[in-house]
Amino acid sequence: MYAGKNRGAIVTLTANPSLDRTVELSGVLVRGAVQRAAGVHEEPGGKGVNVCRALAASSVPSVAVLPGDNADPVMQALRTTGIPHSNLPIGAPLRANLTLTEPDGTTTKVNLPGPELSAAVQESLLALTVDTCGGPEGADPASWLVLAGSLPPGVPADYYAVVAHALRARYAAAAPLLAIDSSGPPLLGALLHDAMPDLLKPNGEELAEVTGVATGDALEADPALAAGAAMTLVERGVGAVLATLGARGALLVTADGAWLATRPPVTPKSTVGAGDSSLAGYLLAQTEGRTPPECLRQAVAHGAAAASLPGTTVPALSQTDPGAVTVTTLELHPVPASATRRGPATATPKEQD
C-alpha cells in the first residue's frame, strides 16, 4: 500500500455537499439572545469538497465529484476558488450549513439534510464517480477515491459500499485506493457491506461506533485502547485506520504497526473542517511515498493548522508545522473483554434520515 508513489489525481465523492457559512461571534453564544457577528466566511463545503480544497491549496491534483446544478452557489464557489470538480445536475438547490464560532474556538454547527436524490440520480452519480477515477484521456488514473460525509435523503446507507464494489469491478487491480470518512448509517453500511477501504478515518466516537469497543470519550482518553479497537478493523480487512482523538492527537494503525502522534496545543479559531484537512495531509504525504509514521505526522500537522484558521479555511502545506508533531510507536494489546459492548457495530444500518 505504501510502496512507491501514486501520481494520479485524488478524486473525492461528496454526495451531500453544502455552502458553508461560518459566523464568528465576538462573545460567548447566548441562547435566545441577539448577538452581533465579528465576521463571516462562506466556502463550498462537504467533507470531500473540503479535502479537495486542502489538496488544491498545496497544489496536489484532485477532483471533487458532487451532485448539483451548474448555477448552484456551491458550484459557483468552486469555480471562484478554482477547485477542479465534476458535478451532476439534479434540478434542486443544495443545502446551506451554518456554523457559529466563539472566541475560544467553541463551535456550534447546524447542518441541513440536503435535497433528496432519486434512484436514477444515484446511479448517474455512481457512474460519474467511477468514470472520473479513470482520469482524463492520456492521464494517469486516480490514485485515491475518497468517499466522504453524510448521505442525503433517499440514498441508502450502503451507498458507499455500492460505489466501492463498482469501482473495483471496473478497474480491478488498477483501481484507486479507497478512503472512507463518514459516520452513522453510511459508515456502518459501508463496512457491513464489505467496502473494505484502504483507509478509514474515524474520530473516537465513530471508532467506538463501528467496533463496539468502549465509548468515544474512553477511546480518546486511552490511545492504547483506541489502537486495539482500530486493530480489530484491520483484522477484518481495512487497510489502515487513521483515528483522530481530540486533544490526545491521532493514531494510525496498519497490519505493520501502530503509531500515536501528538503536538503542543494550538489556539483554535474553528474546528470545522480540521478532520478533513487531516485526511488531506495524510493523502498528500502518502502519494509522495512517505512512510506510515510520516503520513500520520503530516495529518496531525494539517489538522492543527486548520483549527488555527477561521471558519472552514484550509491550510496550505507551507502553513503546517510537521516538526512540532511527535510520533511514538504503540504496542498493540488485545482489547479487554470489559471494554467490549454491544452496540451499533453489529446492528443493521437504517436508511439515513
Tab-separated table of C-alpha atoms in Angstrom:
chain	number	residue	atom	x	y	z
A	1	MET	CA	0.000	0.000	0.000
A	2	TYR	CA	2.790	2.419	0.797
A	3	ALA	CA	5.385	1.372	-1.760
A	4	GLY	CA	6.260	3.873	-4.464
A	5	LYS	CA	4.318	6.958	-5.486
A	6	ASN	CA	0.745	7.174	-6.719
A	7	ARG	CA	0.782	10.006	-9.224
A	8	GLY	CA	-2.836	10.168	-10.382
A	9	ALA	CA	-5.235	12.791	-9.066
A	10	ILE	CA	-7.156	12.240	-5.840
A	11	VAL	CA	-10.907	12.025	-6.510
A	12	THR	CA	-13.463	12.727	-3.799
A	13	LEU	CA	-17.186	11.996	-3.774
A	14	THR	CA	-19.328	14.359	-1.731
A	15	ALA	CA	-22.879	13.054	-2.036
A	16	ASN	CA	-24.303	15.755	0.237
A	17	PRO	CA	-22.372	18.983	-0.489
A	18	SER	CA	-23.210	22.345	1.004
A	19	LEU	CA	-22.485	26.011	1.060
A	20	ASP	CA	-20.858	26.518	4.455
A	21	ARG	CA	-21.445	29.856	6.156
A	22	THR	CA	-19.363	30.488	9.271
A	23	VAL	CA	-20.281	33.366	11.586
A	24	GLU	CA	-17.629	34.487	14.066
A	25	LEU	CA	-19.182	35.775	17.291
A	26	SER	CA	-17.455	38.458	19.331
A	27	GLY	CA	-18.517	36.792	22.591
A	28	VAL	CA	-19.952	33.624	24.051
A	29	LEU	CA	-23.040	32.248	22.299
A	30	VAL	CA	-26.105	33.097	24.376
A	31	ARG	CA	-29.186	31.063	23.595
A	32	GLY	CA	-32.240	33.231	22.885
A	33	ALA	CA	-30.232	36.458	22.683
A	34	VAL	CA	-29.476	38.866	19.837
A	35	GLN	CA	-25.748	38.928	19.088
A	36	ARG	CA	-23.571	40.718	16.563
A	37	ALA	CA	-21.141	38.951	14.284
A	38	ALA	CA	-17.467	39.842	14.281
A	39	GLY	CA	-17.002	38.303	10.845
A	40	VAL	CA	-18.463	35.890	8.336
A	41	HIS	CA	-16.950	33.416	5.866
A	42	GLU	CA	-18.587	31.452	3.063
A	43	GLU	CA	-16.997	28.430	1.381
A	44	PRO	CA	-18.094	25.445	-0.704
A	45	GLY	CA	-18.371	22.566	1.735
A	46	GLY	CA	-18.957	18.924	2.447
A	47	LYS	CA	-16.159	16.638	3.615
A	48	GLY	CA	-14.939	15.572	0.186
A	49	VAL	CA	-15.024	19.143	-1.106
A	50	ASN	CA	-13.015	20.252	1.928
A	51	VAL	CA	-10.409	17.573	1.241
A	52	CYS	CA	-10.074	18.829	-2.342
A	53	ARG	CA	-9.779	22.415	-1.139
A	54	ALA	CA	-6.941	21.452	1.200
A	55	LEU	CA	-5.188	19.465	-1.518
A	56	ALA	CA	-5.568	22.298	-4.036
A	57	ALA	CA	-4.037	24.730	-1.509
A	58	SER	CA	-0.881	22.590	-1.698
A	59	SER	CA	-1.038	22.136	-5.498
A	60	VAL	CA	-1.955	18.446	-5.253
A	61	PRO	CA	-4.133	17.376	-8.232
A	62	SER	CA	-7.660	16.487	-7.154
A	63	VAL	CA	-11.220	16.417	-8.496
A	64	ALA	CA	-14.374	16.851	-6.427
A	65	VAL	CA	-17.362	14.829	-7.679
A	66	LEU	CA	-20.717	16.032	-6.392
A	67	PRO	CA	-24.385	16.479	-7.302
A	68	GLY	CA	-25.601	19.991	-8.055
A	69	ASP	CA	-26.639	22.284	-10.873
A	70	ASN	CA	-24.119	24.415	-12.729
A	71	ALA	CA	-25.687	27.619	-11.408
A	72	ASP	CA	-25.892	26.427	-7.794
A	73	PRO	CA	-23.984	28.666	-5.346
A	74	VAL	CA	-21.782	25.713	-4.369
A	75	MET	CA	-20.627	25.252	-7.966
A	76	GLN	CA	-20.166	28.993	-8.348
A	77	ALA	CA	-17.975	28.988	-5.243
A	78	LEU	CA	-15.934	26.057	-6.569
A	79	ARG	CA	-15.332	27.904	-9.825
A	80	THR	CA	-14.386	31.088	-7.973
A	81	THR	CA	-11.854	29.257	-5.824
A	82	GLY	CA	-10.502	27.253	-8.758
A	83	ILE	CA	-11.309	23.806	-7.344
A	84	PRO	CA	-11.491	21.182	-10.134
A	85	HIS	CA	-14.841	19.446	-9.967
A	86	SER	CA	-17.281	17.298	-11.886
A	87	ASN	CA	-20.919	17.905	-10.994
A	88	LEU	CA	-24.150	16.130	-11.818
A	89	PRO	CA	-27.127	18.488	-12.352
A	90	ILE	CA	-30.108	17.430	-10.207
A	91	GLY	CA	-32.624	20.271	-10.686
A	92	ALA	CA	-32.734	21.156	-6.984
A	93	PRO	CA	-30.781	23.567	-4.768
A	94	LEU	CA	-28.067	22.207	-2.498
A	95	ARG	CA	-28.150	22.802	1.236
A	96	ALA	CA	-26.508	25.645	3.160
A	97	ASN	CA	-24.987	24.844	6.573
A	98	LEU	CA	-24.414	27.345	9.364
A	99	THR	CA	-21.526	27.377	11.828
A	100	LEU	CA	-21.184	29.692	14.823
A	101	THR	CA	-17.722	30.075	16.355
A	102	GLU	CA	-16.925	31.698	19.702
A	103	PRO	CA	-13.636	33.467	20.557
A	104	ASP	CA	-12.286	30.419	22.426
A	105	GLY	CA	-12.860	28.172	19.396
A	106	THR	CA	-16.109	26.615	20.632
A	107	THR	CA	-18.051	25.663	17.529
A	108	THR	CA	-21.792	25.182	17.015
A	109	LYS	CA	-22.816	23.691	13.676
A	110	VAL	CA	-26.283	23.397	12.157
A	111	ASN	CA	-26.423	21.014	9.176
A	112	LEU	CA	-29.435	20.789	6.881
A	113	PRO	CA	-30.453	17.437	5.333
A	114	GLY	CA	-29.852	18.297	1.667
A	115	PRO	CA	-32.050	17.553	-1.371
A	116	GLU	CA	-33.442	14.070	-1.903
A	117	LEU	CA	-31.676	12.080	-4.634
A	118	SER	CA	-33.757	9.701	-6.716
A	119	ALA	CA	-32.585	6.208	-7.631
A	120	ALA	CA	-31.809	7.429	-11.160
A	121	VAL	CA	-29.674	10.286	-9.834
A	122	GLN	CA	-27.865	7.892	-7.509
A	123	GLU	CA	-26.998	5.652	-10.459
A	124	SER	CA	-25.772	8.615	-12.501
A	125	LEU	CA	-23.668	9.918	-9.616
A	126	LEU	CA	-22.153	6.462	-9.196
A	127	ALA	CA	-21.284	6.301	-12.903
A	128	LEU	CA	-19.801	9.816	-12.847
A	129	THR	CA	-17.629	8.927	-9.859
A	130	VAL	CA	-16.310	5.713	-11.366
A	131	ASP	CA	-15.698	7.376	-14.756
A	132	THR	CA	-13.823	10.275	-13.130
A	133	CYS	CA	-11.467	7.819	-11.421
A	134	GLY	CA	-10.257	6.739	-14.864
A	135	GLY	CA	-8.708	10.165	-15.356
A	136	PRO	CA	-8.887	12.309	-18.486
A	137	GLU	CA	-7.705	10.764	-21.746
A	138	GLY	CA	-3.944	10.391	-21.732
A	139	ALA	CA	-3.624	10.962	-17.986
A	140	ASP	CA	-2.953	8.532	-15.172
A	141	PRO	CA	-5.978	7.073	-13.374
A	142	ALA	CA	-6.828	8.360	-9.912
A	143	SER	CA	-4.526	7.385	-7.052
A	144	TRP	CA	-7.292	7.575	-4.405
A	145	LEU	CA	-11.052	7.791	-4.251
A	146	VAL	CA	-12.317	9.408	-1.045
A	147	LEU	CA	-15.934	8.718	-0.043
A	148	ALA	CA	-16.728	11.365	2.498
A	149	GLY	CA	-19.508	12.821	4.581
A	150	SER	CA	-23.188	12.178	5.070
A	151	LEU	CA	-25.685	10.861	2.545
A	152	PRO	CA	-28.688	12.981	1.522
A	153	PRO	CA	-32.316	11.839	1.855
A	154	GLY	CA	-33.291	8.959	-0.382
A	155	VAL	CA	-29.805	7.442	-0.537
A	156	PRO	CA	-29.490	4.014	1.158
A	157	ALA	CA	-26.946	3.503	3.913
A	158	ASP	CA	-24.892	1.032	1.847
A	159	TYR	CA	-24.286	3.530	-0.993
A	160	TYR	CA	-20.570	3.873	-0.298
A	161	ALA	CA	-20.207	0.093	-0.445
A	162	VAL	CA	-22.046	0.086	-3.788
A	163	VAL	CA	-19.575	2.673	-5.109
A	164	ALA	CA	-16.614	0.680	-3.784
A	165	HIS	CA	-17.767	-2.537	-5.462
A	166	ALA	CA	-18.479	-0.750	-8.758
A	167	LEU	CA	-15.041	0.884	-8.686
A	168	ARG	CA	-13.238	-2.419	-8.200
A	169	ALA	CA	-15.404	-4.194	-10.767
A	170	ARG	CA	-14.453	-1.568	-13.372
A	171	TYR	CA	-10.729	-1.239	-12.696
A	172	ALA	CA	-9.796	-4.495	-10.904
A	173	ALA	CA	-6.128	-4.375	-9.839
A	174	ALA	CA	-5.785	-0.858	-11.321
A	175	ALA	CA	-8.500	0.567	-9.058
A	176	PRO	CA	-7.500	3.587	-6.988
A	177	LEU	CA	-7.001	3.182	-3.272
A	178	LEU	CA	-10.181	3.823	-1.299
A	179	ALA	CA	-10.624	6.057	1.753
A	180	ILE	CA	-13.852	6.455	3.736
A	181	ASP	CA	-14.573	9.305	6.143
A	182	SER	CA	-18.170	9.192	7.344
A	183	SER	CA	-20.291	8.398	10.379
A	184	GLY	CA	-23.570	6.822	11.428
A	185	PRO	CA	-25.513	4.652	8.948
A	186	PRO	CA	-23.294	5.466	5.912
A	187	LEU	CA	-20.177	4.342	7.789
A	188	LEU	CA	-21.818	1.226	9.182
A	189	GLY	CA	-23.395	0.477	5.813
A	190	ALA	CA	-20.027	0.682	4.078
A	191	LEU	CA	-18.314	-1.684	6.493
A	192	LEU	CA	-21.179	-4.155	6.856
A	193	HIS	CA	-21.412	-4.456	3.070
A	194	ASP	CA	-17.697	-5.155	2.613
A	195	ALA	CA	-16.461	-1.827	1.207
A	196	MET	CA	-13.059	-2.750	2.744
A	197	PRO	CA	-11.383	0.667	2.447
A	198	ASP	CA	-7.615	1.020	2.256
A	199	LEU	CA	-8.002	3.838	4.775
A	200	LEU	CA	-10.726	4.554	7.312
A	201	LYS	CA	-10.689	7.910	9.128
A	202	PRO	CA	-12.936	7.870	12.206
A	203	ASN	CA	-12.883	10.058	15.292
A	204	GLY	CA	-13.149	8.493	18.739
A	205	GLU	CA	-16.939	8.344	18.698
A	206	GLU	CA	-17.050	6.780	15.234
A	207	LEU	CA	-14.348	4.265	16.146
A	208	ALA	CA	-16.420	3.167	19.148
A	209	GLU	CA	-19.498	3.020	16.926
A	210	VAL	CA	-18.025	0.647	14.353
A	211	THR	CA	-16.069	-1.592	16.721
A	212	GLY	CA	-18.380	-1.837	19.723
A	213	VAL	CA	-15.374	-1.069	21.950
A	214	ALA	CA	-15.922	1.295	24.889
A	215	THR	CA	-17.185	4.813	24.171
A	216	GLY	CA	-15.811	7.691	22.161
A	217	ASP	CA	-14.700	9.526	25.295
A	218	ALA	CA	-12.983	6.421	26.647
A	219	LEU	CA	-11.105	5.841	23.388
A	220	GLU	CA	-9.986	9.463	23.183
A	221	ALA	CA	-8.703	9.224	26.757
A	222	ASP	CA	-6.826	5.954	26.170
A	223	PRO	CA	-4.855	5.800	22.884
A	224	ALA	CA	-3.722	2.238	23.621
A	225	LEU	CA	-7.334	1.092	23.894
A	226	ALA	CA	-8.188	3.058	20.737
A	227	ALA	CA	-5.317	1.362	18.903
A	228	GLY	CA	-6.633	-2.027	19.987
A	229	ALA	CA	-10.086	-1.119	18.727
A	230	ALA	CA	-8.649	0.077	15.403
A	231	MET	CA	-6.699	-3.167	15.062
A	232	THR	CA	-9.954	-5.126	15.124
A	233	LEU	CA	-10.915	-3.297	11.922
A	234	VAL	CA	-7.553	-4.028	10.296
A	235	GLU	CA	-8.028	-7.692	11.171
A	236	ARG	CA	-11.388	-7.568	9.342
A	237	GLY	CA	-9.748	-6.272	6.153
A	238	VAL	CA	-9.470	-2.487	6.488
A	239	GLY	CA	-6.045	-1.434	5.201
A	240	ALA	CA	-5.311	1.305	7.730
A	241	VAL	CA	-7.187	3.271	10.385
A	242	LEU	CA	-6.373	6.952	10.922
A	243	ALA	CA	-8.240	7.890	14.102
A	244	THR	CA	-8.365	11.432	15.451
A	245	LEU	CA	-8.540	11.562	19.239
A	246	GLY	CA	-9.273	15.204	20.001
A	247	ALA	CA	-6.738	16.750	22.368
A	248	ARG	CA	-4.874	13.414	22.608
A	249	GLY	CA	-3.735	13.678	18.981
A	250	ALA	CA	-4.258	10.973	16.379
A	251	LEU	CA	-3.201	7.404	15.788
A	252	LEU	CA	-2.536	5.265	12.752
A	253	VAL	CA	-2.932	1.501	12.825
A	254	THR	CA	-1.972	-0.851	9.999
A	255	ALA	CA	-1.096	-4.525	9.794
A	256	ASP	CA	2.527	-3.471	10.289
A	257	GLY	CA	2.138	-1.470	13.487
A	258	ALA	CA	0.554	1.389	15.385
A	259	TRP	CA	1.699	4.955	15.965
A	260	LEU	CA	0.455	7.863	18.070
A	261	ALA	CA	1.029	11.489	17.057
A	262	THR	CA	0.755	14.447	19.434
A	263	ARG	CA	1.672	18.100	19.272
A	264	PRO	CA	1.535	21.141	21.561
A	265	PRO	CA	-1.952	22.708	21.727
A	266	VAL	CA	-2.840	25.422	19.230
A	267	THR	CA	-5.166	28.354	19.826
A	268	PRO	CA	-8.303	27.228	17.988
A	269	LYS	CA	-10.379	29.584	15.874
A	270	SER	CA	-12.651	26.947	14.333
A	271	THR	CA	-12.535	23.164	14.423
A	272	VAL	CA	-14.844	22.798	11.411
A	273	GLY	CA	-13.001	21.001	8.620
A	274	ALA	CA	-9.942	20.173	10.749
A	275	GLY	CA	-10.561	16.446	10.292
A	276	ASP	CA	-10.913	16.912	6.531
A	277	SER	CA	-7.592	18.754	6.463
A	278	SER	CA	-6.032	15.921	8.482
A	279	LEU	CA	-7.159	13.446	5.838
A	280	ALA	CA	-5.788	15.702	3.091
A	281	GLY	CA	-2.442	15.900	4.877
A	282	TYR	CA	-2.285	12.119	5.142
A	283	LEU	CA	-3.111	11.645	1.453
A	284	LEU	CA	-0.638	14.328	0.426
A	285	ALA	CA	2.157	12.503	2.262
A	286	GLN	CA	1.081	9.039	1.127
A	287	THR	CA	1.055	9.971	-2.559
A	288	GLU	CA	4.624	11.194	-2.102
A	289	GLY	CA	5.640	7.729	-0.912
A	290	ARG	CA	6.142	8.666	2.752
A	291	THR	CA	6.196	6.033	5.498
A	292	PRO	CA	3.095	5.484	7.659
A	293	PRO	CA	4.532	7.477	10.621
A	294	GLU	CA	5.369	10.362	8.277
A	295	CYS	CA	1.855	10.279	6.822
A	296	LEU	CA	0.445	10.442	10.349
A	297	ARG	CA	2.755	13.341	11.223
A	298	GLN	CA	1.544	15.366	8.244
A	299	ALA	CA	-2.088	14.518	9.013
A	300	VAL	CA	-1.802	15.965	12.526
A	301	ALA	CA	0.118	18.997	11.261
A	302	HIS	CA	-2.610	19.721	8.723
A	303	GLY	CA	-5.409	19.283	11.267
A	304	ALA	CA	-3.753	21.606	13.786
A	305	ALA	CA	-3.150	24.259	11.141
A	306	ALA	CA	-6.799	24.093	10.051
A	307	ALA	CA	-8.042	24.517	13.632
A	308	SER	CA	-5.989	27.690	13.985
A	309	LEU	CA	-7.617	29.280	10.924
A	310	PRO	CA	-11.051	30.986	10.848
A	311	GLY	CA	-14.214	29.355	9.552
A	312	THR	CA	-13.643	26.485	7.159
A	313	THR	CA	-10.372	27.942	5.849
A	314	VAL	CA	-7.949	25.176	4.852
A	315	PRO	CA	-4.157	25.352	5.236
A	316	ALA	CA	-1.528	25.015	2.551
A	317	LEU	CA	1.429	22.721	3.177
A	318	SER	CA	3.567	25.794	3.870
A	319	GLN	CA	1.257	26.727	6.772
A	320	THR	CA	1.724	23.413	8.552
A	321	ASP	CA	4.442	22.532	11.064
A	322	PRO	CA	5.108	18.778	10.989
A	323	GLY	CA	8.257	19.348	13.017
A	324	ALA	CA	6.083	20.186	16.027
A	325	VAL	CA	4.425	16.752	15.885
A	326	THR	CA	5.822	13.900	17.972
A	327	VAL	CA	5.193	10.365	16.713
A	328	THR	CA	5.677	7.363	19.001
A	329	THR	CA	5.249	3.651	18.352
A	330	LEU	CA	2.473	1.937	20.282
A	331	GLU	CA	2.428	-1.652	21.441
A	332	LEU	CA	-0.767	-3.368	20.400
A	333	HIS	CA	-2.641	-5.298	23.059
A	334	PRO	CA	-5.874	-7.308	22.776
A	335	VAL	CA	-8.959	-5.309	23.661
A	336	PRO	CA	-10.030	-6.300	27.193
A	337	ALA	CA	-13.404	-8.011	27.383
A	338	SER	CA	-14.611	-5.342	29.814
A	339	ALA	CA	-14.191	-2.695	27.089
A	340	THR	CA	-16.357	-4.501	24.569
A	341	ARG	CA	-20.008	-3.548	24.488
A	342	ARG	CA	-22.993	-4.479	22.434
A	343	GLY	CA	-23.814	-1.588	20.149
A	344	PRO	CA	-24.339	-0.288	16.624
A	345	ALA	CA	-21.242	-2.083	15.339
A	346	THR	CA	-23.342	-5.233	14.864
A	347	ALA	CA	-26.635	-3.566	14.031
A	348	THR	CA	-28.238	-3.469	10.622
A	349	PRO	CA	-27.887	0.090	9.283
A	350	LYS	CA	-31.039	2.040	8.603
A	351	GLU	CA	-31.546	4.416	5.742
A	352	GLN	CA	-30.212	7.797	6.728
A	353	ASP	CA	-32.854	10.307	7.727
